[in-house]
Amino acid sequence: MAKLKLLFDLLLLLLVFILAVAFIYRNGQSVSVDLLAFKVHSLHLGWWLILAFIVGGLFGLLARLPSSLGMRLRQQQQSRKLKKQEEELKRLRGEPAKGN
């Protein structure tokens, strides 16, 4: 099953790569961009669009990182609490009942 997933992931990656190459080829007009601090000369429009998509995705991941780390920390705390409660329950089940 793991090999099938790996094969599927590789095929998906190959498809995305082929589509990206076709996108760059179809949008081959050269464009220069002024980034305030410096000017980048003559890069294909397709490259600019793909780079913008990648940079936007990375910024999205960075923006989500603090909440993701917080959720992971809460999950670990809850896991430790659950383990402690399960040990306590196991201990209480092993003791004889009081008041008999």
PDB file of C-alpha atoms in Angstrom:
ATOM      1  CA  MET A   1       0.000   0.000   0.000  1.00  0.00           C
ATOM      2  CA  ALA A   2       2.866   2.370   0.807  1.00  0.00           C
ATOM      3  CA  LYS A   3       4.429   1.682  -2.598  1.00  0.00           C
ATOM      4  CA  LEU A   4       1.138   2.461  -4.301  1.00  0.00           C
ATOM      5  CA  LYS A   5       0.883   5.780  -2.452  1.00  0.00           C
ATOM      6  CA  LEU A   6       4.478   6.617  -3.392  1.00  0.00           C
ATOM      7  CA  LEU A   7       3.753   5.802  -7.038  1.00  0.00           C
ATOM      8  CA  PHE A   8       0.623   7.967  -6.967  1.00  0.00           C
ATOM      9  CA  ASP A   9       2.556  10.862  -5.378  1.00  0.00           C
ATOM     10  CA  LEU A  10       5.316  10.580  -7.998  1.00  0.00           C
ATOM     11  CA  LEU A  11       2.790  10.546 -10.843  1.00  0.00           C
ATOM     12  CA  LEU A  12       1.045  13.580  -9.365  1.00  0.00           C
ATOM     13  CA  LEU A  13       4.363  15.399  -9.011  1.00  0.00           C
ATOM     14  CA  LEU A  14       5.249  14.560 -12.626  1.00  0.00           C
ATOM     15  CA  LEU A  15       1.865  15.859 -13.803  1.00  0.00           C
ATOM     16  CA  VAL A  16       2.318  19.133 -11.908  1.00  0.00           C
ATOM     17  CA  PHE A  17       5.821  19.509 -13.353  1.00  0.00           C
ATOM     18  CA  ILE A  18       4.560  18.927 -16.901  1.00  0.00           C
ATOM     19  CA  LEU A  19       1.747  21.426 -16.408  1.00  0.00           C
ATOM     20  CA  ALA A  20       4.190  24.003 -15.006  1.00  0.00           C
ATOM     21  CA  VAL A  21       6.505  23.614 -17.999  1.00  0.00           C
ATOM     22  CA  ALA A  22       3.558  23.957 -20.381  1.00  0.00           C
ATOM     23  CA  PHE A  23       2.350  27.026 -18.468  1.00  0.00           C
ATOM     24  CA  ILE A  24       5.766  28.679 -18.696  1.00  0.00           C
ATOM     25  CA  TYR A  25       6.027  27.821 -22.386  1.00  0.00           C
ATOM     26  CA  ARG A  26       2.559  29.256 -23.144  1.00  0.00           C
ATOM     27  CA  ASN A  27       3.316  32.454 -21.175  1.00  0.00           C
ATOM     28  CA  GLY A  28       6.705  33.173 -22.669  1.00  0.00           C
ATOM     29  CA  GLN A  29       6.514  36.958 -22.864  1.00  0.00           C
ATOM     30  CA  SER A  30       9.502  38.580 -21.184  1.00  0.00           C
ATOM     31  CA  VAL A  31       8.609  40.959 -18.356  1.00  0.00           C
ATOM     32  CA  SER A  32      10.817  43.097 -16.144  1.00  0.00           C
ATOM     33  CA  VAL A  33       9.691  43.777 -12.596  1.00  0.00           C
ATOM     34  CA  ASP A  34      10.598  46.683 -10.318  1.00  0.00           C
ATOM     35  CA  LEU A  35      10.764  45.428  -6.705  1.00  0.00           C
ATOM     36  CA  LEU A  36      11.397  48.907  -5.223  1.00  0.00           C
ATOM     37  CA  ALA A  37      14.858  48.005  -3.899  1.00  0.00           C
ATOM     38  CA  PHE A  38      16.067  46.593  -7.210  1.00  0.00           C
ATOM     39  CA  LYS A  39      14.837  45.861 -10.700  1.00  0.00           C
ATOM     40  CA  VAL A  40      14.784  42.358 -12.143  1.00  0.00           C
ATOM     41  CA  HIS A  41      15.247  42.355 -15.878  1.00  0.00           C
ATOM     42  CA  SER A  42      13.505  40.171 -18.354  1.00  0.00           C
ATOM     43  CA  LEU A  43      12.060  36.967 -16.941  1.00  0.00           C
ATOM     44  CA  HIS A  44       9.245  35.013 -18.570  1.00  0.00           C
ATOM     45  CA  LEU A  45       5.764  35.842 -17.309  1.00  0.00           C
ATOM     46  CA  GLY A  46       5.116  32.177 -16.541  1.00  0.00           C
ATOM     47  CA  TRP A  47       8.089  32.106 -14.178  1.00  0.00           C
ATOM     48  CA  TRP A  48       6.862  35.218 -12.376  1.00  0.00           C
ATOM     49  CA  LEU A  49       3.427  33.698 -11.889  1.00  0.00           C
ATOM     50  CA  ILE A  50       4.795  30.386 -10.602  1.00  0.00           C
ATOM     51  CA  LEU A  51       7.224  32.186  -8.266  1.00  0.00           C
ATOM     52  CA  ALA A  52       4.367  34.341  -6.929  1.00  0.00           C
ATOM     53  CA  PHE A  53       2.305  31.202  -6.306  1.00  0.00           C
ATOM     54  CA  ILE A  54       5.183  29.513  -4.447  1.00  0.00           C
ATOM     55  CA  VAL A  55       6.000  32.601  -2.346  1.00  0.00           C
ATOM     56  CA  GLY A  56       2.321  33.028  -1.467  1.00  0.00           C
ATOM     57  CA  GLY A  57       2.106  29.394  -0.394  1.00  0.00           C
ATOM     58  CA  LEU A  58       5.189  29.745   1.795  1.00  0.00           C
ATOM     59  CA  PHE A  59       3.788  32.886   3.436  1.00  0.00           C
ATOM     60  CA  GLY A  60       0.544  31.001   4.075  1.00  0.00           C
ATOM     61  CA  LEU A  61       2.446  28.170   5.757  1.00  0.00           C
ATOM     62  CA  LEU A  62       4.406  30.635   7.887  1.00  0.00           C
ATOM     63  CA  ALA A  63       1.200  32.414   8.915  1.00  0.00           C
ATOM     64  CA  ARG A  64      -0.357  29.096   9.995  1.00  0.00           C
ATOM     65  CA  LEU A  65       2.730  27.901  11.878  1.00  0.00           C
ATOM     66  CA  PRO A  66       1.993  29.485  15.319  1.00  0.00           C
ATOM     67  CA  SER A  67      -1.525  28.052  15.539  1.00  0.00           C
ATOM     68  CA  SER A  68      -0.295  24.673  14.312  1.00  0.00           C
ATOM     69  CA  LEU A  69       2.410  24.572  16.978  1.00  0.00           C
ATOM     70  CA  GLY A  70      -0.130  25.600  19.623  1.00  0.00           C
ATOM     71  CA  MET A  71      -2.477  22.799  18.608  1.00  0.00           C
ATOM     72  CA  ARG A  72       0.369  20.285  18.729  1.00  0.00           C
ATOM     73  CA  LEU A  73       1.325  21.460  22.228  1.00  0.00           C
ATOM     74  CA  ARG A  74      -2.288  21.161  23.429  1.00  0.00           C
ATOM     75  CA  GLN A  75      -2.518  17.681  21.901  1.00  0.00           C
ATOM     76  CA  GLN A  76       0.598  16.559  23.774  1.00  0.00           C
ATOM     77  CA  GLN A  77      -0.777  17.978  27.034  1.00  0.00           C
ATOM     78  CA  GLN A  78      -4.104  16.216  26.529  1.00  0.00           C
ATOM     79  CA  SER A  79      -2.316  12.982  25.672  1.00  0.00           C
ATOM     80  CA  ARG A  80      -0.289  13.121  28.893  1.00  0.00           C
ATOM     81  CA  LYS A  81      -3.446  13.919  30.886  1.00  0.00           C
ATOM     82  CA  LEU A  82      -5.299  10.991  29.313  1.00  0.00           C
ATOM     83  CA  LYS A  83      -2.429   8.610  30.036  1.00  0.00           C
ATOM     84  CA  LYS A  84      -2.360   9.748  33.674  1.00  0.00           C
ATOM     85  CA  GLN A  85      -6.129   9.251  34.000  1.00  0.00           C
ATOM     86  CA  GLU A  86      -5.938   5.783  32.417  1.00  0.00           C
ATOM     87  CA  GLU A  87      -3.218   4.781  34.904  1.00  0.00           C
ATOM     88  CA  GLU A  88      -5.342   6.096  37.771  1.00  0.00           C
ATOM     89  CA  LEU A  89      -8.385   4.160  36.522  1.00  0.00           C
ATOM     90  CA  LYS A  90      -6.319   0.988  36.187  1.00  0.00           C
ATOM     91  CA  ARG A  91      -5.016   1.442  39.732  1.00  0.00           C
ATOM     92  CA  LEU A  92      -8.525   2.040  41.113  1.00  0.00           C
ATOM     93  CA  ARG A  93      -9.915  -1.039  39.363  1.00  0.00           C
ATOM     94  CA  GLY A  94      -7.233  -3.162  40.992  1.00  0.00           C
ATOM     95  CA  GLU A  95      -8.034  -1.992  44.554  1.00  0.00           C
ATOM     96  CA  PRO A  96     -10.706  -3.772  46.594  1.00  0.00           C
ATOM     97  CA  ALA A  97     -13.946  -1.824  47.042  1.00  0.00           C
ATOM     98  CA  LYS A  98     -14.261   0.145  50.302  1.00  0.00           C
ATOM     99  CA  GLY A  99     -17.251  -0.178  52.611  1.00  0.00           C
ATOM    100  CA  ASN A 100     -18.015  -3.875  52.099  1.00  0.00           C
TER     101      ASN A 100
END
